[in-house]
PDB file of C-alpha atoms in Angstrom:
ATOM      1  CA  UNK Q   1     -11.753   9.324 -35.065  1.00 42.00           C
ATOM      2  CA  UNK Q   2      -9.018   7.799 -36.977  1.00 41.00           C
ATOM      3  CA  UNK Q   3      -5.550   6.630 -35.734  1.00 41.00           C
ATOM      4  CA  UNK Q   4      -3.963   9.981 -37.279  1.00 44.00           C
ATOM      5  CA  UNK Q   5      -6.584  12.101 -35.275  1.00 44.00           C
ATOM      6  CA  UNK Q   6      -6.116  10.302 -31.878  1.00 47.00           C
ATOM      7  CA  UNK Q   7      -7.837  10.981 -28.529  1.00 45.00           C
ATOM      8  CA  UNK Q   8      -6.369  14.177 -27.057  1.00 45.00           C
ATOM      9  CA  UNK Q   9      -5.548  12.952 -23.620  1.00 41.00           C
ATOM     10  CA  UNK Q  10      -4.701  16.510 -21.710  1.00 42.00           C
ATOM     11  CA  UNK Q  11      -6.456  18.930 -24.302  1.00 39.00           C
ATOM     12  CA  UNK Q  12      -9.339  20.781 -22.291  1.00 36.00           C
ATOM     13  CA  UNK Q  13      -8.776  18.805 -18.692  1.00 36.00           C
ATOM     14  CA  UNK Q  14      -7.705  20.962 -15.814  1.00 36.00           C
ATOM     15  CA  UNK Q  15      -6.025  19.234 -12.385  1.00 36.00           C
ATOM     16  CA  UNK Q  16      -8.020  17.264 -10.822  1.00 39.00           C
ATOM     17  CA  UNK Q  17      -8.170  17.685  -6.731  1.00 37.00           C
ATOM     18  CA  UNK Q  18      -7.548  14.522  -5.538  1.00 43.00           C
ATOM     19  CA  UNK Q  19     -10.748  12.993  -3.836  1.00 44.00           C
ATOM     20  CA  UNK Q  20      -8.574  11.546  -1.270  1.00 48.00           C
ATOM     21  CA  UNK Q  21      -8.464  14.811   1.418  1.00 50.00           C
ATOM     22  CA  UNK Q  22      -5.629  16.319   1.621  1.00 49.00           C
ATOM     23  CA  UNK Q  23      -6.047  16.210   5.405  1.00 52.00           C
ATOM     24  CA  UNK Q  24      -6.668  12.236   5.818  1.00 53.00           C
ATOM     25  CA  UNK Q  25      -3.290  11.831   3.188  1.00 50.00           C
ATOM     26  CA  UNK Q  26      -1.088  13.608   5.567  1.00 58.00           C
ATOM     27  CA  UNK Q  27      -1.434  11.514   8.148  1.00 76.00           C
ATOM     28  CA  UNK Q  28       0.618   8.869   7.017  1.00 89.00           C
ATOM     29  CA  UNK Q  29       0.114   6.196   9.453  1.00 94.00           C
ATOM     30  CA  UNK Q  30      -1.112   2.722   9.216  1.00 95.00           C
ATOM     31  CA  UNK Q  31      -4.453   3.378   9.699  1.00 95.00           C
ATOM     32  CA  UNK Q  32      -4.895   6.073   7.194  1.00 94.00           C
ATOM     33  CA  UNK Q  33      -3.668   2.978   4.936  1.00 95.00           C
ATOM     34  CA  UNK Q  34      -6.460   0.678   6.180  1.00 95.00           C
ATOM     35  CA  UNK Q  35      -9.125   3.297   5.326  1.00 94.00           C
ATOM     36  CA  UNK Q  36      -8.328   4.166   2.348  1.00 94.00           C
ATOM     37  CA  UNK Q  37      -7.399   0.908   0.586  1.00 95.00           C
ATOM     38  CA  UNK Q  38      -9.843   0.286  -2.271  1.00 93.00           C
ATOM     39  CA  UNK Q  39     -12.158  -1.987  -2.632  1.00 92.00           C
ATOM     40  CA  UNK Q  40     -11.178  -5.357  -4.271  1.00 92.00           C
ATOM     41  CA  UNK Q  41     -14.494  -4.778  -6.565  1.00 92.00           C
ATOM     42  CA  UNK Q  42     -13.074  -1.563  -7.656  1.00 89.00           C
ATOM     43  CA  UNK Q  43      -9.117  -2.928  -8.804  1.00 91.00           C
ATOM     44  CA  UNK Q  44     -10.904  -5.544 -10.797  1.00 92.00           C
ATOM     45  CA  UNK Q  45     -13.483  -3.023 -12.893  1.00 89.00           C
ATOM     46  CA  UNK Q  46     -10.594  -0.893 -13.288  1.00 89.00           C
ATOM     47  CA  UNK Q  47      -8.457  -3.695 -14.399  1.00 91.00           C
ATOM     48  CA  UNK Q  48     -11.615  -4.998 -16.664  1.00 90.00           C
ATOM     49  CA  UNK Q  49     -11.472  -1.699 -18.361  1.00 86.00           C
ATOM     50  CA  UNK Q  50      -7.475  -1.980 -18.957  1.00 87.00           C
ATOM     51  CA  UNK Q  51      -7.582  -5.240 -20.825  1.00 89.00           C
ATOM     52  CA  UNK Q  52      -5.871  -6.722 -17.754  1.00 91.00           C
ATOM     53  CA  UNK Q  53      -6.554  -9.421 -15.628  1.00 89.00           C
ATOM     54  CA  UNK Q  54      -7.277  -9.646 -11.942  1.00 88.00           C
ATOM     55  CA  UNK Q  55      -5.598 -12.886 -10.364  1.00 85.00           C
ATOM     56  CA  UNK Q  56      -5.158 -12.091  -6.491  1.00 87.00           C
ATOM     57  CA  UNK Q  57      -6.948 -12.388  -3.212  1.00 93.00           C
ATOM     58  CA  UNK Q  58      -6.469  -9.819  -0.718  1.00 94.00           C
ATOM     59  CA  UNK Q  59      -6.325 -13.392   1.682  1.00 95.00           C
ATOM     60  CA  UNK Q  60      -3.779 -14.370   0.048  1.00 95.00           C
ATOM     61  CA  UNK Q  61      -2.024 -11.317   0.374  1.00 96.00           C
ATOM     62  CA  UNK Q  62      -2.443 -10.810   3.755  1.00 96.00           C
ATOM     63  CA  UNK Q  63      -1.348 -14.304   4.920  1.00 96.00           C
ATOM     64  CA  UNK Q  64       2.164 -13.472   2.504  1.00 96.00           C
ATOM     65  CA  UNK Q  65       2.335 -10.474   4.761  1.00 96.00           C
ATOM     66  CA  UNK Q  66       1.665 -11.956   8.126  1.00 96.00           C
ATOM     67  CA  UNK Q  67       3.812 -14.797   7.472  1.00 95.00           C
ATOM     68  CA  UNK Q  68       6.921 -12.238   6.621  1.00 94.00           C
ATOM     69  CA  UNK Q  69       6.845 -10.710   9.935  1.00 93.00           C
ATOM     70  CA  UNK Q  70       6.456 -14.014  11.934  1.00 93.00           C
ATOM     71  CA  UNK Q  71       9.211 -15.313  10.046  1.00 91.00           C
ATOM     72  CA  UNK Q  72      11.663 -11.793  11.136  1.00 88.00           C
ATOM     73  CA  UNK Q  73       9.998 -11.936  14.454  1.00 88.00           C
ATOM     74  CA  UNK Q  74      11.248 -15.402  15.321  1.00 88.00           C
ATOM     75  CA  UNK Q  75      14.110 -15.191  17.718  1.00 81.00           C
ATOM     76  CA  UNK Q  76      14.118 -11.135  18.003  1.00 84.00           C
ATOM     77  CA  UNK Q  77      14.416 -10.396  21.640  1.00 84.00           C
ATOM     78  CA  UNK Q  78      11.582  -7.987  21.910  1.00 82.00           C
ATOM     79  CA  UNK Q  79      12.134  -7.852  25.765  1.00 79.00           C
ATOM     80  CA  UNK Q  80      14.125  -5.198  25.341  1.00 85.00           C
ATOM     81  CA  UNK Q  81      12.000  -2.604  24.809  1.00 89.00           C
ATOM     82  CA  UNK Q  82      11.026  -0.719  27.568  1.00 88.00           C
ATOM     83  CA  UNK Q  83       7.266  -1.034  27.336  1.00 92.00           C
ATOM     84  CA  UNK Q  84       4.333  -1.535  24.705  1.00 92.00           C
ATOM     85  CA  UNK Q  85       4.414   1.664  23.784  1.00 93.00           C
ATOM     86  CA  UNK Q  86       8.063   2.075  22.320  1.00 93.00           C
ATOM     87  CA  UNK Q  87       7.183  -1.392  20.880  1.00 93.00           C
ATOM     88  CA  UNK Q  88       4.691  -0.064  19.031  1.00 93.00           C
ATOM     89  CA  UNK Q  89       6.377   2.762  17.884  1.00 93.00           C
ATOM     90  CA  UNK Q  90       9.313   0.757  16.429  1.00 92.00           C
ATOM     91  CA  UNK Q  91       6.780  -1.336  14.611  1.00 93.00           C
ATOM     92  CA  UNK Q  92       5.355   1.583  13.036  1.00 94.00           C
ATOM     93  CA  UNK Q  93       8.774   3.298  11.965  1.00 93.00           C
ATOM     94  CA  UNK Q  94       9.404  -0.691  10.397  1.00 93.00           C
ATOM     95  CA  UNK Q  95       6.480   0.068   7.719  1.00 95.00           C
ATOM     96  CA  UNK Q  96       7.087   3.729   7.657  1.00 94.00           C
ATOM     97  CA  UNK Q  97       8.722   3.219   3.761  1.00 95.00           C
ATOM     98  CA  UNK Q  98       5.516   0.625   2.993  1.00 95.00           C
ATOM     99  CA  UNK Q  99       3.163   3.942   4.005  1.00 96.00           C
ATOM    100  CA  UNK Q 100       4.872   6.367   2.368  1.00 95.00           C
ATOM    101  CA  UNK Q 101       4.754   4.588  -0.955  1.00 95.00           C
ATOM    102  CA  UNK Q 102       1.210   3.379  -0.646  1.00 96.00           C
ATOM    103  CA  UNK Q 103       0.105   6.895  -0.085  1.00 94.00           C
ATOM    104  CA  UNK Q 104       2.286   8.404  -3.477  1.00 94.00           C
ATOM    105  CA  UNK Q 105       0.814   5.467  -5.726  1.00 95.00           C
ATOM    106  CA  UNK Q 106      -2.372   6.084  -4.693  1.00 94.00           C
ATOM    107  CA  UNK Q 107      -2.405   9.451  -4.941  1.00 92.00           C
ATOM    108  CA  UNK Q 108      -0.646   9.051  -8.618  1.00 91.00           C
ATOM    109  CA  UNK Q 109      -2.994   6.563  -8.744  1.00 91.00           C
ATOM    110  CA  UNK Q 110      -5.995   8.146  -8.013  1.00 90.00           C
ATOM    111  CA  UNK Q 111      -5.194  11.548 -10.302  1.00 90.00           C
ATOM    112  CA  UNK Q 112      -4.501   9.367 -12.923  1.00 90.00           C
ATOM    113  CA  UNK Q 113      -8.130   7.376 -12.788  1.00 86.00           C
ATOM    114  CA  UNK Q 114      -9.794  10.765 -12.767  1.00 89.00           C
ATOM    115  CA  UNK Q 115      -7.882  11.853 -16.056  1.00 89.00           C
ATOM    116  CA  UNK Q 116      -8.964   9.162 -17.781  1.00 89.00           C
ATOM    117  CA  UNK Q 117     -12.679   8.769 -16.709  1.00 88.00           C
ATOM    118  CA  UNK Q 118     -12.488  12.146 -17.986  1.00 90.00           C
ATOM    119  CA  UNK Q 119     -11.830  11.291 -21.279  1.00 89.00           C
ATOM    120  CA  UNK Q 120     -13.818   8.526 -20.943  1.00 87.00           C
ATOM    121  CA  UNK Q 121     -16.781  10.667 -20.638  1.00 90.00           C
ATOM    122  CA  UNK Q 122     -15.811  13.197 -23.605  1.00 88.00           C
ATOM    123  CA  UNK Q 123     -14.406  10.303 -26.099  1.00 88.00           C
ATOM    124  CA  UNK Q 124     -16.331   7.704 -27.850  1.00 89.00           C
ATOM    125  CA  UNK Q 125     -15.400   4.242 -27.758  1.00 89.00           C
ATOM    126  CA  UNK Q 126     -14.344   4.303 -31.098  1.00 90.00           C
ATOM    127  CA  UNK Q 127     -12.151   7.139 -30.305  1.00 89.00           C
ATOM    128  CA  UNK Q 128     -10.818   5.346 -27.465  1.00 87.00           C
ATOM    129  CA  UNK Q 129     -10.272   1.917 -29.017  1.00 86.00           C
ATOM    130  CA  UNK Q 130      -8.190   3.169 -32.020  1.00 89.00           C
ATOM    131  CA  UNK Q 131      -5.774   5.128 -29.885  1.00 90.00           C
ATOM    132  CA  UNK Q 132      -3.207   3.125 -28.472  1.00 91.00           C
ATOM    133  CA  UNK Q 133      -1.334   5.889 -26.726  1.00 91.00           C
ATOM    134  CA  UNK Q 134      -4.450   6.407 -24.633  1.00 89.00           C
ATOM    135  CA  UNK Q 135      -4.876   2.446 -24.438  1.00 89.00           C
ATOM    136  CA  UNK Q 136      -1.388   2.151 -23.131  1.00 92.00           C
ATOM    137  CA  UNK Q 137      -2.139   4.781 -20.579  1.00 92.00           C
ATOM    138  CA  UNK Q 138      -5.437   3.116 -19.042  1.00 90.00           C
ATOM    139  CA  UNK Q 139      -3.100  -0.114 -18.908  1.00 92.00           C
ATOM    140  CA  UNK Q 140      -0.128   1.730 -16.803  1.00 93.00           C
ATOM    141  CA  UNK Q 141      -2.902   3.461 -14.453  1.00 92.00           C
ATOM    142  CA  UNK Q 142      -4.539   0.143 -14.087  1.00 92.00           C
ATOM    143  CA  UNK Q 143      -1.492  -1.992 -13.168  1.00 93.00           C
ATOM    144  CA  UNK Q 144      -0.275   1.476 -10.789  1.00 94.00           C
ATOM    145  CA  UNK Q 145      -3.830   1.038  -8.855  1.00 93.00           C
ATOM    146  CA  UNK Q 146      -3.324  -2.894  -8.513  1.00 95.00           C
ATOM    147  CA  UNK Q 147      -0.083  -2.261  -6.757  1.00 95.00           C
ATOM    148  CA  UNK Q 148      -1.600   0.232  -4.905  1.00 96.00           C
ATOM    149  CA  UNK Q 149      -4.222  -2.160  -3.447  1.00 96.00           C
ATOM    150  CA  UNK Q 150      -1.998  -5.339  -3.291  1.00 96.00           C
ATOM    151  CA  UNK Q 151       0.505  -2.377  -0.308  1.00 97.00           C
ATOM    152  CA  UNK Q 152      -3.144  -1.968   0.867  1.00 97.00           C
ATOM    153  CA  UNK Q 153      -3.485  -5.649   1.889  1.00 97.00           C
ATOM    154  CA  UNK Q 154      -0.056  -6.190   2.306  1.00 97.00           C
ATOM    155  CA  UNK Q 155       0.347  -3.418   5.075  1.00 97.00           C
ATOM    156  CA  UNK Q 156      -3.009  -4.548   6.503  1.00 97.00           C
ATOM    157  CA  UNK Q 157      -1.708  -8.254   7.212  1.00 97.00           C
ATOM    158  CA  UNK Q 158       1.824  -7.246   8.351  1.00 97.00           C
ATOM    159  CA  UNK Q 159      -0.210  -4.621  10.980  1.00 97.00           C
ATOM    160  CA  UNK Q 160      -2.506  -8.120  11.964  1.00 97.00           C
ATOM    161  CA  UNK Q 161       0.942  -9.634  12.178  1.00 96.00           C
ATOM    162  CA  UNK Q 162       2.717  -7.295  14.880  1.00 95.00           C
ATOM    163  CA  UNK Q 163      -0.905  -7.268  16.804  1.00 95.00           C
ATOM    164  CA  UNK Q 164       0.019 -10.632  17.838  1.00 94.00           C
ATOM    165  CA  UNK Q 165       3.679  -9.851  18.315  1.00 93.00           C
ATOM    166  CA  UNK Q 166       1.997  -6.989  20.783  1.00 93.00           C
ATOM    167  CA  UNK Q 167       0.026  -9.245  22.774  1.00 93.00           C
ATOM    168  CA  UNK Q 168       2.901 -11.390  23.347  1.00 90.00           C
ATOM    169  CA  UNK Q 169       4.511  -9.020  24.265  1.00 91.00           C
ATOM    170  CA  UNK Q 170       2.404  -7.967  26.553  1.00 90.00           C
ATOM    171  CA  UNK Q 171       2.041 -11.656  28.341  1.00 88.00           C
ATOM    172  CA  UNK Q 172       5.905 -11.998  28.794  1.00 85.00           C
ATOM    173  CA  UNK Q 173       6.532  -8.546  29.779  1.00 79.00           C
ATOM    174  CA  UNK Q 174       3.588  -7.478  32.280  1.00 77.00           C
ATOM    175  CA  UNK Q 175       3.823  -3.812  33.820  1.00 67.00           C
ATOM    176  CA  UNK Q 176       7.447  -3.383  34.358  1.00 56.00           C
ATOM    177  CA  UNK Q 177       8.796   0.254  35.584  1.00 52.00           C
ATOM    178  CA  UNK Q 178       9.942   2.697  32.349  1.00 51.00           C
ATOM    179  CA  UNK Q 179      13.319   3.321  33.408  1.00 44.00           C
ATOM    180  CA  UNK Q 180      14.771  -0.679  32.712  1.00 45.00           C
ATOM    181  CA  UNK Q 181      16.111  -0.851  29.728  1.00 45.00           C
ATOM    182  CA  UNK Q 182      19.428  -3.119  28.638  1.00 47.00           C
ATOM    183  CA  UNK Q 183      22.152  -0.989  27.720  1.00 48.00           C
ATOM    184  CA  UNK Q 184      22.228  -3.188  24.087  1.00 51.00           C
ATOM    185  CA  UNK Q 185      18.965  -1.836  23.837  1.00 50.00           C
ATOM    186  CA  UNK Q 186      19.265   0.815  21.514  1.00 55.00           C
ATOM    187  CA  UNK Q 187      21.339  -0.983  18.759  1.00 56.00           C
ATOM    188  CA  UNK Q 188      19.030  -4.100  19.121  1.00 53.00           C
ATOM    189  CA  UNK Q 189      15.790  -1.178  18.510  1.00 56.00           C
ATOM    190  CA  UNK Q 190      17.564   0.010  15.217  1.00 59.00           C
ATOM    191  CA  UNK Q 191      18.432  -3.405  14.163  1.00 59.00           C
ATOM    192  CA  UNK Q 192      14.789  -4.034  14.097  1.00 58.00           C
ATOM    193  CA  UNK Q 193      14.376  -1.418  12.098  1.00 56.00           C
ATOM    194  CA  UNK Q 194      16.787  -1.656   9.741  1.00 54.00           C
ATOM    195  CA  UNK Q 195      15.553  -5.621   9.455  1.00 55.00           C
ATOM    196  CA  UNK Q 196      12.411  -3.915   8.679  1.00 60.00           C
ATOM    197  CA  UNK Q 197      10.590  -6.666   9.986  1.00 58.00           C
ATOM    198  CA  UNK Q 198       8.579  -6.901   6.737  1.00 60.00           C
ATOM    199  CA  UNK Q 199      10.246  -7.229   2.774  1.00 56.00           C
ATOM    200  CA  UNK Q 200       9.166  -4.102   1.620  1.00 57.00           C
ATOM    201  CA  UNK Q 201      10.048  -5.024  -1.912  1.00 57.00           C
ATOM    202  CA  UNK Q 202       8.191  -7.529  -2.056  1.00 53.00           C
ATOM    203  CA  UNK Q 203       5.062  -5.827  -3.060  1.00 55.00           C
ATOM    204  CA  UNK Q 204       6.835  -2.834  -4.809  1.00 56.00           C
ATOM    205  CA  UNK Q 205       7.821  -4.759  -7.279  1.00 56.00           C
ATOM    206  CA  UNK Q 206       5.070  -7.284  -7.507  1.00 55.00           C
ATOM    207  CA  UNK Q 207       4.109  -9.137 -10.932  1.00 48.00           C
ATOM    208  CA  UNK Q 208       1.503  -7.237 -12.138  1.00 46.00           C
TER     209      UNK Q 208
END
């Protein structure tokens, strides 16, 4: 197939359901990112395929991460939450915005990889190689699923992070009863929060 007869890239291909369950993507918690982060193996055939290269280590990633939150953490007085559990919950609502935009790439990302093994499968190489519209769209869906699995990593070491924050926590503030709670408590909870503990950015708008 020639350059003015170029892969079709939609013609013939109905929606594909996501393989991701739609049950397992709306819980959008933490550990729904931890299980379905894929595989470092995976990113780089994908990338492979896209003409791109693969330069990171999830390691690597997850000490950046780790080392973000320490760094906010310093100084925060988290005695003033009134147990481990509200701890916890503040440290979730901190990478709240991290989740929710892991789980849209990868579900872009995911619908998008399915498209194009599609064509893959119904296109010969040929085909494929002299149609750069359909080269330029492997390229965007590969550098979309890199992103997707540097969050992965980068949500997985900021969670490692706060587990040490937690036991700390835990081994300044033993069993205390529910009802103390300073009365600067609730501004100090949502400056946390705003803080955001981790830069969200900084993987959003990684160099891929």
């Amino acid at each position: 197939m020639s350059v003015d007869n170029p892969v079709q890239v939609g013609a013939g291909l109905s929606t594909p359901v996501r393989r991701l369950g739609r049950e397992k993507l709306a819980e959008r918690t933490v550990e729904t990112v931890l299980q379905l982060t894929p595989g470092t193996e995976t990113v780089a055939a994908t990338l492979h395929g896209a003409g791109l290269r693969f330069f990171r280590k999830a390691e690597t990633v997850r000490r950046e991460a780790a080392r973000t939150v320490r760094t906010e953490a310093k100084g925060f007085d988290f005695s003033i939450f009134a147990d481990l559990d509200e701890l916890q919950e503040q440290a979730r609502l901190s990478l709240q915005e991290a989740v929710d935009t892991f789980l849209h790439l990868l579900g872009q990302a995911e619908d998008e990889r399915f498209q194009i093994e599609q064509i893959t499968q119904n296109t010969t190489v040929e085909q494929r190689l002299n149609d750069p519209a359909f080269r330029a769209r492997r390229e965007a869906a590969g550098r979309v699923f890199f992103q997707v699995w540097y969050g992965g990593h980068w949500i997985a070491g900021a969670w490692e992070a706060f587990g040490q924050v937690f036991d700390a926590y835990c081994q300044a503030n033993p069993a205390r009863p529910n009802a103390f709670a300073s009365n600067d408590a609730g501004s100090a909870r949502q400056d946390m929060v705003a803080r955001k503990i981790v830069s969200l950015d900084a993987w959003k708008t990684v160099d891929r």
